[in-house]
PDB file of C-alpha atoms in Angstrom:
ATOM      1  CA  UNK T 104     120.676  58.818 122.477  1.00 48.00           C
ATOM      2  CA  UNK T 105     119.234  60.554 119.832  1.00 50.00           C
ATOM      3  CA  UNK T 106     116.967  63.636 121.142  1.00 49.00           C
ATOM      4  CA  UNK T 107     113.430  65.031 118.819  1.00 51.00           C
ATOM      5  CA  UNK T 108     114.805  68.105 116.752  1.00 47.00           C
ATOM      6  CA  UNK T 109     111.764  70.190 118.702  1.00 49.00           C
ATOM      7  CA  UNK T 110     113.392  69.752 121.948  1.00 48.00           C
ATOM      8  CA  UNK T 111     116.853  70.654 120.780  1.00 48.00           C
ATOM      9  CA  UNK T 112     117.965  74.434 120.993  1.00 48.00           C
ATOM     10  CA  UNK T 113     120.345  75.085 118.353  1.00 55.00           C
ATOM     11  CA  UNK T 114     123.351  77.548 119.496  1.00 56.00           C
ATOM     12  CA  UNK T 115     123.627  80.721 118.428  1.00 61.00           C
ATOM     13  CA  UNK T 116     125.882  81.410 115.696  1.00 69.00           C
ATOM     14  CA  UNK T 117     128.303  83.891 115.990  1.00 70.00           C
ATOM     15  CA  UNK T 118     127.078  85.968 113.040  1.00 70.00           C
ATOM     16  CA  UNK T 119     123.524  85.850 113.863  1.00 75.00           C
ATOM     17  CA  UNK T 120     123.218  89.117 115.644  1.00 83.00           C
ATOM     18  CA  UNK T 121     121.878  92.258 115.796  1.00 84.00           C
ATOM     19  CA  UNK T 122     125.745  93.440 116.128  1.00 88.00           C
ATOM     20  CA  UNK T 123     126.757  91.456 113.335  1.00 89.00           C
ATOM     21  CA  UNK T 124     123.585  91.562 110.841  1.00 89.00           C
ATOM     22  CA  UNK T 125     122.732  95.273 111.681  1.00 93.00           C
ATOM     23  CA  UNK T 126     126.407  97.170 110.233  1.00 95.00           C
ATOM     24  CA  UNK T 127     126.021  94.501 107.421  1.00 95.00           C
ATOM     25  CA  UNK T 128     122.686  95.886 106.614  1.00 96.00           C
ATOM     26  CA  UNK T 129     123.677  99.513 106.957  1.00 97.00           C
ATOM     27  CA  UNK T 130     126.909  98.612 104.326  1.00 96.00           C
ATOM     28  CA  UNK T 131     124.928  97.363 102.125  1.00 96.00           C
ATOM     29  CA  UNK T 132     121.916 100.117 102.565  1.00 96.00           C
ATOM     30  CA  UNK T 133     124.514 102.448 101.726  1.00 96.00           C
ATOM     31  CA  UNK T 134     125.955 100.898  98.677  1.00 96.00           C
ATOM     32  CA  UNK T 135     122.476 100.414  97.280  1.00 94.00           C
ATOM     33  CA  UNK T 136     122.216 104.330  98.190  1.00 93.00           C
ATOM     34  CA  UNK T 137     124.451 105.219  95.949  1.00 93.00           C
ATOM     35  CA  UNK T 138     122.923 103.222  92.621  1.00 91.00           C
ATOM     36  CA  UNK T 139     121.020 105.435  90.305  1.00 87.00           C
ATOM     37  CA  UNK T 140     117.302 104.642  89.059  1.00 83.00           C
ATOM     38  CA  UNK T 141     117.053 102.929  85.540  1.00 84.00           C
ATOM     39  CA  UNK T 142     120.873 101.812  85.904  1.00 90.00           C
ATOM     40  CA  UNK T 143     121.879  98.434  85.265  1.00 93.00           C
ATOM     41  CA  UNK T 144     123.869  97.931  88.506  1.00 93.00           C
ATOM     42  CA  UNK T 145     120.710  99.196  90.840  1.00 93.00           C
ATOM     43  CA  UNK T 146     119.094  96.571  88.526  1.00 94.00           C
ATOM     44  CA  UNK T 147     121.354  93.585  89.582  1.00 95.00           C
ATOM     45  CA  UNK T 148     122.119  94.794  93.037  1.00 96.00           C
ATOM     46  CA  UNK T 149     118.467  94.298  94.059  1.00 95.00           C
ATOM     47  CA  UNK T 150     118.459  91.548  92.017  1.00 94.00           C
ATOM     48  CA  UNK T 151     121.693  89.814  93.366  1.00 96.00           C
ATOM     49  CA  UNK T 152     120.946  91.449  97.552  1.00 96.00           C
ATOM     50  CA  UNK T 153     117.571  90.003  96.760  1.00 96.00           C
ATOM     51  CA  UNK T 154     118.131  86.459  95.203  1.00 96.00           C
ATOM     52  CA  UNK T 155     120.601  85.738  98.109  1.00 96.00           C
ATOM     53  CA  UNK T 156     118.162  86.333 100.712  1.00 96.00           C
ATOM     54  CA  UNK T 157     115.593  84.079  98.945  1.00 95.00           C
ATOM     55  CA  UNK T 158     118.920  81.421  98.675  1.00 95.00           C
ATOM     56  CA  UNK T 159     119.207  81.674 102.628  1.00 93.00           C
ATOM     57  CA  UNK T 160     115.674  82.098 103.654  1.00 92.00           C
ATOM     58  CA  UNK T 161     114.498  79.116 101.793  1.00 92.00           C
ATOM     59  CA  UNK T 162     116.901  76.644 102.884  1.00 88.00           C
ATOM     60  CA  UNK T 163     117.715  76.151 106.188  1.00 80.00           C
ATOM     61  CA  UNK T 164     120.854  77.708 106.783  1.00 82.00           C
ATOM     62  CA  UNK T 165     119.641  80.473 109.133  1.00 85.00           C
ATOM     63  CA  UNK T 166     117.500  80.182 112.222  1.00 85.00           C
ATOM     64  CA  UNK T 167     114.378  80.773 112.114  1.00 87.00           C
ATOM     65  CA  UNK T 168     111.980  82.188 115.010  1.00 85.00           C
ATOM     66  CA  UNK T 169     108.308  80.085 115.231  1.00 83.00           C
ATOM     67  CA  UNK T 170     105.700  80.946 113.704  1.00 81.00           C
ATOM     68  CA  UNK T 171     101.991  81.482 115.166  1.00 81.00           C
ATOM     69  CA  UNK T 172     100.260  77.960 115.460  1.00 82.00           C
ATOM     70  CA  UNK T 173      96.791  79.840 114.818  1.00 86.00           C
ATOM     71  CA  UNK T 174      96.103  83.547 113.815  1.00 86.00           C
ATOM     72  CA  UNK T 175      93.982  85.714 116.404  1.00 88.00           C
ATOM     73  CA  UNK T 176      91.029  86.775 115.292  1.00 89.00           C
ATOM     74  CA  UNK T 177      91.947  90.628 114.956  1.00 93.00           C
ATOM     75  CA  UNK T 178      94.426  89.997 112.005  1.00 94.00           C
ATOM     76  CA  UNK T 179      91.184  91.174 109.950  1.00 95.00           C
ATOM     77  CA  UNK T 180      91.879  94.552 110.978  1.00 97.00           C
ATOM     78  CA  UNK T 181      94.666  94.161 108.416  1.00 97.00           C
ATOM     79  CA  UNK T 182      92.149  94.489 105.696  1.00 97.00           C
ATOM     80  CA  UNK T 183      91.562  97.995 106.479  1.00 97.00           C
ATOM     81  CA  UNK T 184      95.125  99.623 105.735  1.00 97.00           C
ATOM     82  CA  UNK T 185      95.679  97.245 102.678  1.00 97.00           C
ATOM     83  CA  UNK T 186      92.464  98.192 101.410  1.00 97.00           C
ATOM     84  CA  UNK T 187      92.364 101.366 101.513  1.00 98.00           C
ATOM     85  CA  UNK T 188      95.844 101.345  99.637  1.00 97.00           C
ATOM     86  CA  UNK T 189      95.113  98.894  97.372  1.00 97.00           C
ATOM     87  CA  UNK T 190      91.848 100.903  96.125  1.00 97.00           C
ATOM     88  CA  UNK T 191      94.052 104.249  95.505  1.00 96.00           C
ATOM     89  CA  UNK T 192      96.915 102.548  94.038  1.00 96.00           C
ATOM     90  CA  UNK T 193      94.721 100.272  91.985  1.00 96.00           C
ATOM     91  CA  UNK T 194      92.435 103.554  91.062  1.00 95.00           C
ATOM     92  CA  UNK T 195      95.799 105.634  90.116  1.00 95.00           C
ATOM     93  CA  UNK T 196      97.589 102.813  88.140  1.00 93.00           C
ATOM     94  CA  UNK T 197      94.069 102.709  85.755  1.00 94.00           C
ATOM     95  CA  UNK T 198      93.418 105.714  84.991  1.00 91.00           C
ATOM     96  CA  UNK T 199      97.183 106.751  84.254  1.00 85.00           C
ATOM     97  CA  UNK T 200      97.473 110.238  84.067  1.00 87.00           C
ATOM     98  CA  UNK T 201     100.774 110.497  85.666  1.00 84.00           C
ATOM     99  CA  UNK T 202     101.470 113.555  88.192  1.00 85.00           C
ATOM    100  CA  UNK T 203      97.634 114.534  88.022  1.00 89.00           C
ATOM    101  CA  UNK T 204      97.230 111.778  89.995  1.00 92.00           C
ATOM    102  CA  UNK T 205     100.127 109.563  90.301  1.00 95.00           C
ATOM    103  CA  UNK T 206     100.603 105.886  91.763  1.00 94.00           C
ATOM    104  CA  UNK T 207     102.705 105.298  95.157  1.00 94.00           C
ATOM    105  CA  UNK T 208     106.107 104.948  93.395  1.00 92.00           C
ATOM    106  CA  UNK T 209     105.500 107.899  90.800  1.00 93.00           C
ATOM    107  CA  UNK T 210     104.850 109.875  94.107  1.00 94.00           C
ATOM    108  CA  UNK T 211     108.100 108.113  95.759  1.00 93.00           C
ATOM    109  CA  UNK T 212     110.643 108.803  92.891  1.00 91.00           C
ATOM    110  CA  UNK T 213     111.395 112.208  93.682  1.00 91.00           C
ATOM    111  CA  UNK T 214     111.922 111.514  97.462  1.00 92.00           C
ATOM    112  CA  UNK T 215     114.367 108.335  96.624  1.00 92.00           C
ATOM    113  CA  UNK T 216     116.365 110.790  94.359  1.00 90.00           C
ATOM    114  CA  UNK T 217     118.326 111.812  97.356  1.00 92.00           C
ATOM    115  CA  UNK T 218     121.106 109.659  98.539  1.00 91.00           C
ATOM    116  CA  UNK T 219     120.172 109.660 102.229  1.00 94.00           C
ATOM    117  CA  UNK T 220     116.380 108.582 101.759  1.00 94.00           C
ATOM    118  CA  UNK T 221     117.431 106.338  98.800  1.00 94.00           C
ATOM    119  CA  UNK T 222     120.196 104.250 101.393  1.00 96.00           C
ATOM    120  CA  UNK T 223     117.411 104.736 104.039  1.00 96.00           C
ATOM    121  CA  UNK T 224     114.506 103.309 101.896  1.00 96.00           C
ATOM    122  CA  UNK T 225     117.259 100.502 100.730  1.00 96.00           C
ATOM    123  CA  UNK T 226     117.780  99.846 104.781  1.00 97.00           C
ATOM    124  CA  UNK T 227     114.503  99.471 105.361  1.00 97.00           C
ATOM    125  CA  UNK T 228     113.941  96.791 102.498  1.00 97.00           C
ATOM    126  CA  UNK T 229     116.787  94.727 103.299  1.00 97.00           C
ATOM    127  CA  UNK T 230     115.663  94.907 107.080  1.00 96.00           C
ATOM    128  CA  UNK T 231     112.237  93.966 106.243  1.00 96.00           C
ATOM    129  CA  UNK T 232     113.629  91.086 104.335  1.00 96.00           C
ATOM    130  CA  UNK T 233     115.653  89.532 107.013  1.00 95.00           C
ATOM    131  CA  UNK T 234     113.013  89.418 109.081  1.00 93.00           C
ATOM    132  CA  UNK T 235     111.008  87.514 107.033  1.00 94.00           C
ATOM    133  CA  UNK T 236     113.881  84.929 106.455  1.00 94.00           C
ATOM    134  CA  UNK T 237     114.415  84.617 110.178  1.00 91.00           C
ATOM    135  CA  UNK T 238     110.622  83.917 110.333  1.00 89.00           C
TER     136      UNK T 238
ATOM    137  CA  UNK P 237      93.147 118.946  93.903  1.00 83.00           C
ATOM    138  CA  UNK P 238      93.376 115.036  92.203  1.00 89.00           C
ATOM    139  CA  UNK P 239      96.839 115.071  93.560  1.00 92.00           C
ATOM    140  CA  UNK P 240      96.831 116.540  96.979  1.00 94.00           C
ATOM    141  CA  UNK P 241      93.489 113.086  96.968  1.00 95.00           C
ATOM    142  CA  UNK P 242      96.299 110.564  96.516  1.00 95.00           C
ATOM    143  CA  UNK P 243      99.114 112.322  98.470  1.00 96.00           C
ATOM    144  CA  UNK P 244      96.216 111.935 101.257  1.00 97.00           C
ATOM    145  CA  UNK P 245      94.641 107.999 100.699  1.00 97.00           C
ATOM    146  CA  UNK P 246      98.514 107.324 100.434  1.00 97.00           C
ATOM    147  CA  UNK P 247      99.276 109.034 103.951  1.00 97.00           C
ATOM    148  CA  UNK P 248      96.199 107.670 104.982  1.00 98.00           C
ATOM    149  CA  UNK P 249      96.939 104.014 104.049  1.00 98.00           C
ATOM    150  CA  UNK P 250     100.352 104.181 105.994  1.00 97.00           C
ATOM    151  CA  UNK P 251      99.295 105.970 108.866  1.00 98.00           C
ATOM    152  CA  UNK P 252      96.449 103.308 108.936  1.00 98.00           C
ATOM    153  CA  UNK P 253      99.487 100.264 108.801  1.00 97.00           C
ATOM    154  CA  UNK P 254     101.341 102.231 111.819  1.00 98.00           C
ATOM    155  CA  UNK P 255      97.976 102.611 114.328  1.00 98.00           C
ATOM    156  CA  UNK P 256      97.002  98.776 113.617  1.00 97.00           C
ATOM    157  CA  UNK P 257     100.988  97.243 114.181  1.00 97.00           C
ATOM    158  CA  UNK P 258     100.498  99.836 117.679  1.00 97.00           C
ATOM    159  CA  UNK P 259      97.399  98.464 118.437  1.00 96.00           C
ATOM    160  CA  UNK P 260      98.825  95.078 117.963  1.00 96.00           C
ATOM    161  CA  UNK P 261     101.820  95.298 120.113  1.00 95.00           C
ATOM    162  CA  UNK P 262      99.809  96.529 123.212  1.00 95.00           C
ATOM    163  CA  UNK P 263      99.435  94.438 125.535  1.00 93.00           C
ATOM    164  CA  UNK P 264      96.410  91.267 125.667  1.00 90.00           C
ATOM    165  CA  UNK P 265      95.908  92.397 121.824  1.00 93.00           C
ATOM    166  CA  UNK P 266      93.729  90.422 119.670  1.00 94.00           C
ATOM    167  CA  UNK P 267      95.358  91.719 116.639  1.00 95.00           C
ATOM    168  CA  UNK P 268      98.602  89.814 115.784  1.00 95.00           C
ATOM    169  CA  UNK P 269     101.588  92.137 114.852  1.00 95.00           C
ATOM    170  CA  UNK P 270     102.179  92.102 111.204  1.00 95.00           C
ATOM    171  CA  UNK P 271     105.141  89.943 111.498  1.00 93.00           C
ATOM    172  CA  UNK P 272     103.529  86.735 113.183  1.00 93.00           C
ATOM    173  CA  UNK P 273     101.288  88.088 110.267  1.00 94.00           C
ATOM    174  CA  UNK P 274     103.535  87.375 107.783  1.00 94.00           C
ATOM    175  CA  UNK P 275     105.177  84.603 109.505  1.00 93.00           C
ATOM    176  CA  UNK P 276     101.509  82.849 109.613  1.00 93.00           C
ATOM    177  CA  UNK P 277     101.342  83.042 105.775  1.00 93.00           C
ATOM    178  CA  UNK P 278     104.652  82.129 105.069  1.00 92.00           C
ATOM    179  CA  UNK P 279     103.666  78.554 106.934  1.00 91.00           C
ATOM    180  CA  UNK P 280     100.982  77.119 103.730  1.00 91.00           C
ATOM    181  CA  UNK P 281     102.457  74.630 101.760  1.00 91.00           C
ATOM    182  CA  UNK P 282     101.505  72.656  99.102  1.00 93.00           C
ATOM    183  CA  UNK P 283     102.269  69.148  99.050  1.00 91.00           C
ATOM    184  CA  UNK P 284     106.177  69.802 100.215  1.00 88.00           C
ATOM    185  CA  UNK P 285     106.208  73.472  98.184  1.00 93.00           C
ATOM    186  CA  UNK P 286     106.740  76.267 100.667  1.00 93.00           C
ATOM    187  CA  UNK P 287     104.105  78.526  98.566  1.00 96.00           C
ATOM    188  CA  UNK P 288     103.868  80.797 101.103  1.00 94.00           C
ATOM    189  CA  UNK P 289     107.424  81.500 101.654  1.00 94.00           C
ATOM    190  CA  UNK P 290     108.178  81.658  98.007  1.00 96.00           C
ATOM    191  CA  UNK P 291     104.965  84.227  97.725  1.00 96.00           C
ATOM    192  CA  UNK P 292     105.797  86.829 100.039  1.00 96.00           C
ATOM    193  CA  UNK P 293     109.400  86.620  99.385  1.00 96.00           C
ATOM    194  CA  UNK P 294     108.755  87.154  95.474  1.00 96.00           C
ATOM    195  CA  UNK P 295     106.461  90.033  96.417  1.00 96.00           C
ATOM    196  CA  UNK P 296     108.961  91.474  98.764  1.00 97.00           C
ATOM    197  CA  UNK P 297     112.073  91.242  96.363  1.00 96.00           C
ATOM    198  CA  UNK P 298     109.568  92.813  93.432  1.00 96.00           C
ATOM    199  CA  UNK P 299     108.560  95.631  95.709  1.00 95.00           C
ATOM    200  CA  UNK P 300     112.125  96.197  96.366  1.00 94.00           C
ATOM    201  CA  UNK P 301     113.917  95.835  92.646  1.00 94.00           C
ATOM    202  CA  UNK P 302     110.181  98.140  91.226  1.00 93.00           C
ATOM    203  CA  UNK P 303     110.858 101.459  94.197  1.00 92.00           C
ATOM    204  CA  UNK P 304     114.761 100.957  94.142  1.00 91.00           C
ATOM    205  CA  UNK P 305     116.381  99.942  90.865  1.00 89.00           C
ATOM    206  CA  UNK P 306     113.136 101.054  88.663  1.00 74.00           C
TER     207      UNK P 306
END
């Protein structure tokens, strides 16, 4: 007898793990780390780390957790954070005047130049993405 | 003095994303974290066109390649 796929519960792959997905992560991280500004391999590492990510998250080869049926009503507290950093980065990018007044990533350059921060900052983006393909 | 104005609406923005994902995680919160956030979003479709999904991942893997490999 056939059972509805919502009352299934898939089993839990082997892989899918904090164990597993977190030392991949870190690899990676520190690979990226390592990848200069401006180069053409930093260029197609995002662009390959990135692509695959997109590959798994938008098929359905990796669990997903559910998703909210309905938003509560706070989420437009939300507005308040982006908004106040979409006004200064919109404001800085505009008027252009570089280290006068400079945009988010002009002021984030010179802190990714180290390798640590760099493989840190490349953690946290590849982190962030997982999460929103297990979502 | 222009600079040390965007070093602080920068600060401000993130410290401003960390109180609201605290606030959000407490318990009986109204606010949802920004993950079921993001998860909500990722949910509209067109027709059978995850637009949502492809959205935030596009922004996410731009944000990425612009602070990392730019």
């Amino acid at each position: 007898m056939e059972h509805p796929r919502e009352l299934t519960v898939e089993a839990p792959r082997s892989w899918d793990r904090p164990v597993v997905s977190v030392p991949v992560l870190i690899c990676l991280s520190l690979v990226g780390g390592q990848l200069p500004s401006f180069s053409a391999q930093a260029n197609l590492y995002t662009l390959g780390t990135g692509g695959a990510l997109i590959w798994l998250g938008l098929g359905n080869r990796v669990p997903r957790r559910p998703a909210p049926g309905r938003l509560r009503p706070g989420a437009v507290w939300w507005l308040l954070p982006v908004t106040v950093f979409g006004v200064f980065e919109g404001v800085t990018f505009v008027l252009s005047v570089g280290d006068e007044f400079p945009t988010f990533s002009r002021l984030a350059d010179p802190l990714l130049e180290d390798d640590l921060v760099r493989s840190t900052a490349w953690f946290a983006w590849l982190a962030a993405f997982w999460g929103l393909v297990r979502r | 003095m222009m600079r040390a104005l965007a070093i602080g609406g920068f600060l401000t923005a993130l410290l401003l994303f960390a109180a609201v994902e605290w606030f959000a995680r407490r318990e009986g919160s109204r606010i949802p974290a920004l993950g079921d956030l993001c998860a909500y979003v990722m949910r509209y479709e067109v027709g059978s066109v995850p637009v949502g999904r492809i959205g935030l991942f596009g922004f996410w893997w731009w944000l990425g390649w612009h602070l990392l490999a730019r």
